[in-house]
Structure formats: structure tokens, C-alpha cells
Short mmCIF file of C-alpha atoms and ligand atoms in Angstrom, two decimals:
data_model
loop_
_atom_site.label_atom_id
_atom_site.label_comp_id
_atom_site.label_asym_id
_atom_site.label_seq_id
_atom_site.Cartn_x
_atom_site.Cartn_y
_atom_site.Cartn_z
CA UNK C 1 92.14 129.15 73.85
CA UNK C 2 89.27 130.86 75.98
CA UNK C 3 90.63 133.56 77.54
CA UNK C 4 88.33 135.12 80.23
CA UNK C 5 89.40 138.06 82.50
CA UNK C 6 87.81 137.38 86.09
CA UNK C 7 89.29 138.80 89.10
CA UNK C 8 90.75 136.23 91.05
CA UNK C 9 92.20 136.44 94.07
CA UNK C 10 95.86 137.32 94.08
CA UNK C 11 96.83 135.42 96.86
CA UNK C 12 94.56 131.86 95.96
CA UNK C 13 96.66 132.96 92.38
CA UNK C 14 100.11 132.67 94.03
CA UNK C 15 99.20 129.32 95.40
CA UNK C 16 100.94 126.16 94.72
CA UNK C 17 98.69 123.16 93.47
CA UNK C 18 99.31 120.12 95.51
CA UNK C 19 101.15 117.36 94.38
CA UNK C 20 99.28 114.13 95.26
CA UNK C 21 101.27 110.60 94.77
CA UNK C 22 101.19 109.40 91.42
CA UNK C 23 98.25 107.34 91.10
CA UNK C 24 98.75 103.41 89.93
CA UNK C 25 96.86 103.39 87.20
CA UNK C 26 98.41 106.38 85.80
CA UNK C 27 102.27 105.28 85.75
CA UNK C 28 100.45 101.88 84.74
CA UNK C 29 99.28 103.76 81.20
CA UNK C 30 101.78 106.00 81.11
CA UNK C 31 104.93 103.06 81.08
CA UNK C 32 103.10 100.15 79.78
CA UNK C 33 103.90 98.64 83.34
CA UNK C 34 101.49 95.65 83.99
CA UNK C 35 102.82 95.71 88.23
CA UNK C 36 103.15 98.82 89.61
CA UNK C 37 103.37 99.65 93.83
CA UNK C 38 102.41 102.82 95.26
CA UNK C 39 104.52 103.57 98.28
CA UNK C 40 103.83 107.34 97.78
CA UNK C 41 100.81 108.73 100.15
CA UNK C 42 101.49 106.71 103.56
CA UNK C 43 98.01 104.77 103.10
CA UNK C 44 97.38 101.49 105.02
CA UNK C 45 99.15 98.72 103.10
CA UNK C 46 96.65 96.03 104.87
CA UNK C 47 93.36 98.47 103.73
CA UNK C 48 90.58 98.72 105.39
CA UNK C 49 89.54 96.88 108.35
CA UNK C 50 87.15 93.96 106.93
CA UNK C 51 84.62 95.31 109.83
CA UNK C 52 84.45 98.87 108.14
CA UNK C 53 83.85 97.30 104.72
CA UNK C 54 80.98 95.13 106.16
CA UNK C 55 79.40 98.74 107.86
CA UNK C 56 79.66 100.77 104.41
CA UNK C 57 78.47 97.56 102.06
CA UNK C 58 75.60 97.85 104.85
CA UNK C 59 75.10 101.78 104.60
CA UNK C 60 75.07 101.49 100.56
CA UNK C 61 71.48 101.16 100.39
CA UNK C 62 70.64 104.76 102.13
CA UNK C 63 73.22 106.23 100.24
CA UNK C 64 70.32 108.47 98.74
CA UNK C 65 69.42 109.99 102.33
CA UNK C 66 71.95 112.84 103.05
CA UNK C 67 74.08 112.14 106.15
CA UNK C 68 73.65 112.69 109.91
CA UNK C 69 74.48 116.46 110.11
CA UNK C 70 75.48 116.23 113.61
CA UNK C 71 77.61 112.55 113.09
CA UNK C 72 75.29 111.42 116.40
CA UNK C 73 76.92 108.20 116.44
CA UNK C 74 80.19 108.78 115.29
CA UNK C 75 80.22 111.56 117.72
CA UNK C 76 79.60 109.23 121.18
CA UNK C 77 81.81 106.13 119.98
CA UNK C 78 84.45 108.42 119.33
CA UNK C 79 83.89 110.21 122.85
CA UNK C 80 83.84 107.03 124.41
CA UNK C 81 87.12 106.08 122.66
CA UNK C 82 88.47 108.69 123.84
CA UNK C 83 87.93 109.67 126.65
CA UNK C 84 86.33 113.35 126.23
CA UNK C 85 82.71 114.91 125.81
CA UNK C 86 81.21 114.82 122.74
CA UNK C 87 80.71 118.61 122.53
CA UNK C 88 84.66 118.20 122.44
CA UNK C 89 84.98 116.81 118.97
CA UNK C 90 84.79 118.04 115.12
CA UNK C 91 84.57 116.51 112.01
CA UNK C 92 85.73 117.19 108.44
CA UNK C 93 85.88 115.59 105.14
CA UNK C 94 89.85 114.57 105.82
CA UNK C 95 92.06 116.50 108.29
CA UNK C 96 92.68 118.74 104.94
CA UNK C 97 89.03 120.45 105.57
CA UNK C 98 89.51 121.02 108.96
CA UNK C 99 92.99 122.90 108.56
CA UNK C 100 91.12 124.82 106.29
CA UNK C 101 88.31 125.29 108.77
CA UNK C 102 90.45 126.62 111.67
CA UNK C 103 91.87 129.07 108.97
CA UNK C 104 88.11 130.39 108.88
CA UNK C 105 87.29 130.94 112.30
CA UNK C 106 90.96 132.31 113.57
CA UNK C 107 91.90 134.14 110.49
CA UNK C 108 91.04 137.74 108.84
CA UNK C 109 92.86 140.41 109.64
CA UNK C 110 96.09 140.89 107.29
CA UNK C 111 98.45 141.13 110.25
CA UNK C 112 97.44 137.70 111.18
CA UNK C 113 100.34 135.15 111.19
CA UNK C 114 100.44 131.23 110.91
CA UNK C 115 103.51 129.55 112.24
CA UNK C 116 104.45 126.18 110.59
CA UNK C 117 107.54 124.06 110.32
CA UNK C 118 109.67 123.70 107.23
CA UNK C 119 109.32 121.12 106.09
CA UNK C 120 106.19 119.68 107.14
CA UNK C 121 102.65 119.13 106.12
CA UNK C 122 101.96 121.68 103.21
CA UNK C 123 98.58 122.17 103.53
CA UNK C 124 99.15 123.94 106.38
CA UNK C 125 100.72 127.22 103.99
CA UNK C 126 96.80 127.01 102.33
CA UNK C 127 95.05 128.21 105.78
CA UNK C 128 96.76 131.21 105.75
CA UNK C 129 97.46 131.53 101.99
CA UNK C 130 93.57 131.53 101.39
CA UNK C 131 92.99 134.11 104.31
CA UNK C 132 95.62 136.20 102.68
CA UNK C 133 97.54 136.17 105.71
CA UNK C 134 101.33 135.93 106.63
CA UNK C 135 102.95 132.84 106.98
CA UNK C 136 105.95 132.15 109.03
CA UNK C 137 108.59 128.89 107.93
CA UNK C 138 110.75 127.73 110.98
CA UNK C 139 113.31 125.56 109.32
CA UNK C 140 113.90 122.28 111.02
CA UNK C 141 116.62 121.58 113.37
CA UNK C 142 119.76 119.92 112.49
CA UNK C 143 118.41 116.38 112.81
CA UNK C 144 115.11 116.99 110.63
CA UNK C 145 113.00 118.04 113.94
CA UNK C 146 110.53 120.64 114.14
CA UNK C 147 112.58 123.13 115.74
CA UNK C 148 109.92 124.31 118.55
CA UNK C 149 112.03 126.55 119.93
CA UNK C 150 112.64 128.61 117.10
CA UNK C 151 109.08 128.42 116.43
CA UNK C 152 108.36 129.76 119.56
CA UNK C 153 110.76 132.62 118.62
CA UNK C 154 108.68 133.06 115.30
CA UNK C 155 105.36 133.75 117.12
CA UNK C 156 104.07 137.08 117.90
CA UNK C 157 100.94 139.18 119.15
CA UNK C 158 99.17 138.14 116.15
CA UNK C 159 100.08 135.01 115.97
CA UNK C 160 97.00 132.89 115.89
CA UNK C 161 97.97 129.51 114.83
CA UNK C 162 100.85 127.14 115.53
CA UNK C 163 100.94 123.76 113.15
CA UNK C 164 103.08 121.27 114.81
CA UNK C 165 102.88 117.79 112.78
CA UNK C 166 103.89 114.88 115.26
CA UNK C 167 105.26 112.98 114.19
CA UNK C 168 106.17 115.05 111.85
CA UNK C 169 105.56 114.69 107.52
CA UNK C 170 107.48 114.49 105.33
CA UNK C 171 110.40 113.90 107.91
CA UNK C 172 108.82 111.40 110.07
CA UNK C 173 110.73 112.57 113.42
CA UNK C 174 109.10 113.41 116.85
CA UNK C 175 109.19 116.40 119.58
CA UNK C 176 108.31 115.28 123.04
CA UNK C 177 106.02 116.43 125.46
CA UNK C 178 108.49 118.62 127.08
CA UNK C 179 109.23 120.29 124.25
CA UNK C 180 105.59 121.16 123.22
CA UNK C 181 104.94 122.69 126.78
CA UNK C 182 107.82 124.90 126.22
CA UNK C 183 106.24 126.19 123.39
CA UNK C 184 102.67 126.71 125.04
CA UNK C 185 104.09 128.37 127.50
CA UNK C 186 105.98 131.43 124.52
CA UNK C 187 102.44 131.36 122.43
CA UNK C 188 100.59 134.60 122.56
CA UNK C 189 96.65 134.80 124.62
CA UNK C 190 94.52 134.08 121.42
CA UNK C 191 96.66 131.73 119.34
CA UNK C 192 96.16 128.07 119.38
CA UNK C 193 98.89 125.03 118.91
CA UNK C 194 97.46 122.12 116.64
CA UNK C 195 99.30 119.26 117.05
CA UNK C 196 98.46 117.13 113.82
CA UNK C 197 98.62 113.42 114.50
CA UNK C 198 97.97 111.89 111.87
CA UNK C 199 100.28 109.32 112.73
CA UNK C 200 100.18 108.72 116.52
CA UNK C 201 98.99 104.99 116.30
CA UNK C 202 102.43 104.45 114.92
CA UNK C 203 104.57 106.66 117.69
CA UNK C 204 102.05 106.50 120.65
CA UNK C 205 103.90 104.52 122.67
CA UNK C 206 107.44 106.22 122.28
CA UNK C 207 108.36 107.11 126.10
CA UNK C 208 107.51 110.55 126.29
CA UNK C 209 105.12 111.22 123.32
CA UNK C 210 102.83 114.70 123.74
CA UNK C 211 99.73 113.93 125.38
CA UNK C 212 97.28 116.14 123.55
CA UNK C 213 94.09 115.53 125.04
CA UNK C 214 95.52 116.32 128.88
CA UNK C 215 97.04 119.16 127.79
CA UNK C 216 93.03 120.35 126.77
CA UNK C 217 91.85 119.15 129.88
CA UNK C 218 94.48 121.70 131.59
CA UNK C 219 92.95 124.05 129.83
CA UNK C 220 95.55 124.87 127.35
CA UNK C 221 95.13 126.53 123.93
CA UNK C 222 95.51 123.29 122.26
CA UNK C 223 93.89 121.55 119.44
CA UNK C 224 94.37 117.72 118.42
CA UNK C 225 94.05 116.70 115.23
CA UNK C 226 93.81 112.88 113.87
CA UNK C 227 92.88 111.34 111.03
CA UNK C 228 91.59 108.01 109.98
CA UNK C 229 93.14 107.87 106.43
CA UNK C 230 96.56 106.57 107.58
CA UNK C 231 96.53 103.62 110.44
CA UNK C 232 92.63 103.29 110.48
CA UNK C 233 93.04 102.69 106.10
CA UNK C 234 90.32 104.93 105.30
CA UNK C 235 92.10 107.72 103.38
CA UNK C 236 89.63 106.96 100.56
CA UNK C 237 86.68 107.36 102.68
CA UNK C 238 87.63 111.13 104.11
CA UNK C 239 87.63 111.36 107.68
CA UNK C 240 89.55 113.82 110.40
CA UNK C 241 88.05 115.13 113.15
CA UNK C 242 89.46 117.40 115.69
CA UNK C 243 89.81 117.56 119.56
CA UNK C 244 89.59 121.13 121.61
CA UNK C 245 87.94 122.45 124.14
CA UNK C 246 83.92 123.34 123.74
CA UNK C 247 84.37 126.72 122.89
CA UNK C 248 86.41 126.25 119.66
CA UNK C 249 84.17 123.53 118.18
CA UNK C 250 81.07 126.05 118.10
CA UNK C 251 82.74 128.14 115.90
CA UNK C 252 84.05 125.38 113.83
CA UNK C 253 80.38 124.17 113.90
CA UNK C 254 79.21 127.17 112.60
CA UNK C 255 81.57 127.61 109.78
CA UNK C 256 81.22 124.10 108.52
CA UNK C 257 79.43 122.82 105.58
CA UNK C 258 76.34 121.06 107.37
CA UNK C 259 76.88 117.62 105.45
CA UNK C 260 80.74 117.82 105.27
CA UNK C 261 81.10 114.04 106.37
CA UNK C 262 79.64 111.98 104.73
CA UNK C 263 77.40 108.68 105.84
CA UNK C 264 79.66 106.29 104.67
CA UNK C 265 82.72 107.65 106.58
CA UNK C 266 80.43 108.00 109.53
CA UNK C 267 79.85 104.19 109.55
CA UNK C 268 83.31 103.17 109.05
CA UNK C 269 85.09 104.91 111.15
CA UNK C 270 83.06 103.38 113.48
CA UNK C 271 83.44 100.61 112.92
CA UNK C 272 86.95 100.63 112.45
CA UNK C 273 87.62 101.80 115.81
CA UNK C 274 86.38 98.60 116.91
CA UNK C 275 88.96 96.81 115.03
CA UNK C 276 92.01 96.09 117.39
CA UNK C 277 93.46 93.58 115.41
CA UNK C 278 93.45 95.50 112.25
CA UNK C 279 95.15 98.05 113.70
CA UNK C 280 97.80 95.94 115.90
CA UNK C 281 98.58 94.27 112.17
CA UNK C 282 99.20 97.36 110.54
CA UNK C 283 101.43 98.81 112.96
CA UNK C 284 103.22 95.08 113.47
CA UNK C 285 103.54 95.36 109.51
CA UNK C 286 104.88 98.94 109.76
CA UNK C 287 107.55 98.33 112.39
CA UNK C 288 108.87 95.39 110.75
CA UNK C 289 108.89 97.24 107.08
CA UNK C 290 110.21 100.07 108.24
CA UNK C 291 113.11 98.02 110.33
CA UNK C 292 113.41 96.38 107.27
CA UNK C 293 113.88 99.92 104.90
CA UNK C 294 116.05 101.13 107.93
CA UNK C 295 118.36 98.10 107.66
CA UNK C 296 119.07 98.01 104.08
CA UNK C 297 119.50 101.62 103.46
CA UNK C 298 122.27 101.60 105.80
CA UNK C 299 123.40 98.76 104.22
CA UNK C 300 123.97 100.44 100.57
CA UNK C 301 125.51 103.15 102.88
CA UNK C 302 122.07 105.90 102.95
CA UNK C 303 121.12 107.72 105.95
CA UNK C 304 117.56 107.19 106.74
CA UNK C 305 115.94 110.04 108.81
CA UNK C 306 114.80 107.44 112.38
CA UNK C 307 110.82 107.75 111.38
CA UNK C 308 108.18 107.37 114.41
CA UNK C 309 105.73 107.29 111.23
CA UNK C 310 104.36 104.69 108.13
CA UNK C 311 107.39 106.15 105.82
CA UNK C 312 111.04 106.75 105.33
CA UNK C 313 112.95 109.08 104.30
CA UNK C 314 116.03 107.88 102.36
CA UNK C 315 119.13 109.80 101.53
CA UNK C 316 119.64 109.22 97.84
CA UNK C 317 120.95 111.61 96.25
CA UNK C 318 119.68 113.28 93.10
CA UNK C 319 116.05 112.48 94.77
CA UNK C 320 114.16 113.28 91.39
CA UNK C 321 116.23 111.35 89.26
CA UNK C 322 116.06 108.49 91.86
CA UNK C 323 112.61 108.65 91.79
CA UNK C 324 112.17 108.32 88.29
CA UNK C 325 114.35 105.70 87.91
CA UNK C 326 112.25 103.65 90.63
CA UNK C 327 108.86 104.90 88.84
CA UNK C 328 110.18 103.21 85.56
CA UNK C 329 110.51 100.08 87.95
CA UNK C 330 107.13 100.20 88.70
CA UNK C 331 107.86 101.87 91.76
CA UNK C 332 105.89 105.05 92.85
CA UNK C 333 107.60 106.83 96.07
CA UNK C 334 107.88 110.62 96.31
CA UNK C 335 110.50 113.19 95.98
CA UNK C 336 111.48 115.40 98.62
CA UNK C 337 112.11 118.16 95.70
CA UNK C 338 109.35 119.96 95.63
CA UNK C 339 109.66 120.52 100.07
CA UNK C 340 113.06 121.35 100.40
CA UNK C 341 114.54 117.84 100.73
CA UNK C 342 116.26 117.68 97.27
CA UNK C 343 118.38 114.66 98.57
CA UNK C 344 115.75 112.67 99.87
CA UNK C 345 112.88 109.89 99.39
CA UNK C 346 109.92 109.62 101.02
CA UNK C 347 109.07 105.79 101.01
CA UNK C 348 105.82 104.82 102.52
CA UNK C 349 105.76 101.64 104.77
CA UNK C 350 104.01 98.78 102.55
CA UNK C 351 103.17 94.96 102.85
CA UNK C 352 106.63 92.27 103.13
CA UNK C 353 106.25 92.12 99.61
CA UNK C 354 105.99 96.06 98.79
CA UNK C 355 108.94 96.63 100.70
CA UNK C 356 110.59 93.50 99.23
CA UNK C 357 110.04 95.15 95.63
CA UNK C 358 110.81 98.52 96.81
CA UNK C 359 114.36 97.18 98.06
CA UNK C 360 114.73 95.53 94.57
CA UNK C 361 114.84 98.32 93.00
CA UNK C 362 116.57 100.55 94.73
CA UNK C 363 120.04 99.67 94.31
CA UNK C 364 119.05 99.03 90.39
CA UNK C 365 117.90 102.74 90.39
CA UNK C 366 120.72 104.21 92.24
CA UNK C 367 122.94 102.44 89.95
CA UNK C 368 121.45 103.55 86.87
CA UNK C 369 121.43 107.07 88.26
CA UNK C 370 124.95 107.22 88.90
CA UNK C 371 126.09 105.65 85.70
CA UNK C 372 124.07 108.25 83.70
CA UNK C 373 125.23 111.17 85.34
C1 PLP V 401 98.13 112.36 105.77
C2 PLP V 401 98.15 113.51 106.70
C3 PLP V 401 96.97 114.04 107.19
C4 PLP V 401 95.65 113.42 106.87
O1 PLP V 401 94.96 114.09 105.94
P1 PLP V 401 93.45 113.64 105.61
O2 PLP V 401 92.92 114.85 104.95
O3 PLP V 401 92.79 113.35 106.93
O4 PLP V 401 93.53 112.44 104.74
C5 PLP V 401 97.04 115.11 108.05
N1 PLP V 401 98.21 115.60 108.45
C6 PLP V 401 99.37 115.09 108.03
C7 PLP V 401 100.64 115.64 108.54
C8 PLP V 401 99.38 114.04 107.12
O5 PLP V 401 100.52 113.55 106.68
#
């Protein structure tokens, strides 16, 4: 074995690798299973919109040229969507960049803090765990909510960010716009509240939901951040982009790579905005599999966590051995082990026939589970 002796970081040492969902042609090898699902990363079980793979098939052929530094396009559609200028908006390759990116600009000095939920999106932990910072975990209320309250409590003078996942992953439950003004109102001058939704097509019209992009225009230290690798079904593609006021997305623009998005994202996302139907379908498909999921859990006698989100999280039990025993199914979900949920699945929200095989094998795994232990 090559053993080298560079001086690494201490704190990018102490960092956890993330766990991505196991991919389907790796528990295909691995098992010798010929059908295998993957309801494990809460992608789009429709895929793309057919108008965003028309606009890349298009793109292909200048594939050579690098990509519009300055997303022109993508940059005015999106403003128009939306509502807001375009000197309002930042892109990165995936939401993951750009909670990396805010951990550049706002982070530096050791007494920094970053305040996150626990559980909730991990890659949160990596903004300040690369900028060697502290890190504050505010466990989760009794019912599996973001405790905002307590996160509130948590902040201090140097706290400069405030991760706030809504709805929230891997829990899949919501805070309301009451709730996050309470909080704005206890964060320290400086510190900024990002309010991740990566999910909002799915809870958007819950009475009540956090409006974001008012709460910018009130001039409040907030940031919203969306995605389109979970509704939109582009999560191959790379794309998040950010919302804030003008001030913020300088400095993001300065830290950036200058070709961080690249053209083929760009094109689709474009193009997928355009794509009501797509995205009424996916979220029809996602209410009714989730109703379904909902309905027969309770029937085998498992709490399900109420999600406002593409996923559900399933008491089980012994969550690892569950999951295994649904992997060797052909089944791939995730474990809440590794996030503090020991007794829970995380099920992503697939086609009628995903969930169909998903609810196959779930009783068949809890049995075998409880038989061998
Ligand atoms: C999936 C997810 C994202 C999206 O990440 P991308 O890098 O844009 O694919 C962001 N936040 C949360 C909470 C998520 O679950």
C-alpha cells in the first residue's frame, strides 16, 4: 500500500463521506437481481419533462463551446417565473454547490457558528465542517419538526447561518410561516436563514406554507433555495439556484467557479419550467403514492411521519435490517441509521407500480426480519 504523508486538513479529515442511494445497477450485480427499484434519492419517478429532453438533444451539438458564464437565459425565464430581478438569482451545479458556496462567503473566522436541524439535510454539517467552523444540532421536536424555536435559542452573535429544510429531509414535515418569522425575528444582524426547498412544488399549497421570496422583498436576511433535481426530474442534470437579495449574490458571484452550470442544465431547466403538465403529473403521482404508502403502513400497524414531501418515512423497526431485507427484494430505500432515525425508512414516492412493488415487499421483509431475530 502507498503510504504518503500530506498534511490534510484535520477538520475535511473528520468528515463523514456521504452516503448516496444505492445505485440500480449496483444491487443489480451485486444480488444477481434482473428487476430492481430505486426508491432511495427522492428523484422524479415520471423523469424528465419530454420538453427538457427535446432542449438538451438540441444543445448536444455545442456541447464543445463552454457554457454561458452568466446563465443569460436561464437567468430572465427564471426571473420571469418568479417574480424577482434577475440580479436576484444564483446558480450552482445542484443546491449541494451552493450550500457550499454560502459557506465561502459567510464563513472564516473559528468562532463562526452554523445552526442546522437534527435531522435534516446533511450537507448542511459540510459548510461549516470545511470552514472549520462550529456547528450547532437542534434536535427535532417531538413530532419530527424542525424545532425553530430551539433553534432560535441555539443562535448567537456569531451565528451566521441558519439551514431550515422545508419541508424538511429526511423527515418530510413542515414549519409554517409563522413559525419562520419567529425565528427571523431571534437571528443575530449578520446571519442569514436559508430556507431549502427543495421540495416546495410538493407542499406549496399547504395553507400557511413560508413565503420565501416576500419575506426578501421585506427586506429580511433570508435566502431561498430550490432545486430542480426533485419535482422538475433533473437531479442528473445538476441544477439549484438561489434567491436573496442583490447584495448577497455578488459575493456568491464572485466566489463561484465561472462555468459552474453547465449548458445543458441551462437549457433544460428552461425548458422544464415551461412544462405544467409534467409537473401537475408528478405531484398527482406523488399524492396518490404517498396516500397510498400512508394507507398501508397504517394498515400493517407502522407510523408514518405525515410527509409534505416525494418520500415517507416508515416506522419499521430494526431500519437496517429492514432495509436489507427489501434490498434483497430488489428494493432500494434508505435507512434512517446513519441520521439518527434507527427505527425508520425513508421511502421515496415512485410510479403506481414502484409503490405497488415497494408494498409487496414490505410485509415479506418485516416478516423475515422478525422471524430471524
Ligand atoms: C435533494 C435535496 C436538495 C437538492 O440537492 P441538489 O444538489 O440540487 O440535487 C437540496 N436540499 C435538500 C433538503 C434535498 O433533500
Amino acid at each position: 500500500m502507498l503510504c504518503m504523508s500530506f498534511r490534510l486538513r484535520p477538520n475535511v479529515l473528520r468528515m463523514r463521506p456521504y452516503v448516496p442511494g444505492r445505485p440500480i445497477d449496483e444491487v443489480k450485480r451485486e444480488l444477481g437481481l434482473a428487476d430492481v427499484v430505486k426508491l432511495a434519492s427522492n428523484e422524479n419517478p415520471l423523469g424528465p419533462s419530454p420538453l427538457a429532453q427535446q432542449a438538451v438533444a438540441d444543445a448536444a451539438r455545442n456541447m464543445h463551446l463552454y457554457p454561458d458564464a452568466s446563465a443569460h437565459e436561464l437567468r430572465h425565464g427564471l426571473a420571469r417565473h418568479l417574480g424577482v430581478e434577475p440580479n436576484m438569482l444564483a446558480f450552482g451545479n445542484g443546491s449541494d454547490e451552493l450550500i457550499h458556496l454560502l459557506g465561502l462567503v459567510f464563513l472564516g473566522q473559528p468562532q463562526d457558528n452554523v445552526v442546522v436541524g437534527d435531522p435534516s439535510f446533511v450537507r448542511y454539517d459540510a459548510a461549516a465542517q470545511l470552514s472549520d467552523v462550529r456547528l450547532t444540532k437542534v434536535a427535532v421536536d417531538e413530532h419530527w419538526r424542525l424545532n425553530l424555536d430551539a433553534m432560535a435559542e441555539a443562535c448567537d452573535a456569531h451565528t451566521r447561518l441558519v439551514f431550515v429544510a422545508n419541508p424538511n429531509n429526511p423527515t418530510g414535515t413542515l414549519v409554517d410561516h409563522a413559525t419562520v418569522t419567529r425565528l427571523l425575528d431571534r437571528m443575530p444582524p449578520g446571519a442569514a436563514l436559508v430556507l431549502d426547498e427543495a421540495y416546495r412544488e410538493y407542499a406549496a399549497d399547504v395553507p400557511g406554507y413560508p413565503d420565501g421570496l416576500s419575506l426578501i422583498a421585506e427586506g429580511r436576511p433570508v435566502v431561498v433555495m430550490r432545486t430542480f433535481s426533485k419535482a422538475y426530474g433533473l437531479a442528473g442534470l445538476r441544477l439549484g439556484y438561489l434567491v436573496a437579495a442583490p447584495e448577497l449574490i455578488d459575493a456568491l458571484e464572485r466566489a463561484r467557479e465561472p462555468f459552474n452550470v453547465n449548458s445543458l442544465a441551462q437549457v433544460a431547466a428552461l425548458a422544464a419550467l415551461q412544462d405544467h403538465d409534467h409537473l401537475q403529473r408528478s405531484k398527482d403521482v406523488n399524492k396518490e403514492g404517498l396516500a397510498r404508502i400512508s394507507a398501508a403502513a397504517a394498515g400493517l400497524g407502522l407510523e408514518v411521519l405525515p410527509s409534505y414531501a416525494n418520500f415517507a418515512c416508515v416506522k419499521v423497526g430494526d431500519a437496517k435490517a429492514v432495509y436489507e431485507a427489501l434490498l434483497r427484494q430488489g428494493v432500494i430505500v434508505r435507512p434512517g441509521t446513519g441520521v439518527g432515525m434507527p427505527e425508520f425508512i425513508r421511502v421515496s414516492i415512485g410510479t403506481p407500480a414502484e409503490v405497488s412493488r415497494f408494498l409487496e415487499a414490505l410485509p415479506i421483509a418485516l416478516g423475515s426480519v422478525t422471524s430471524s431475530s
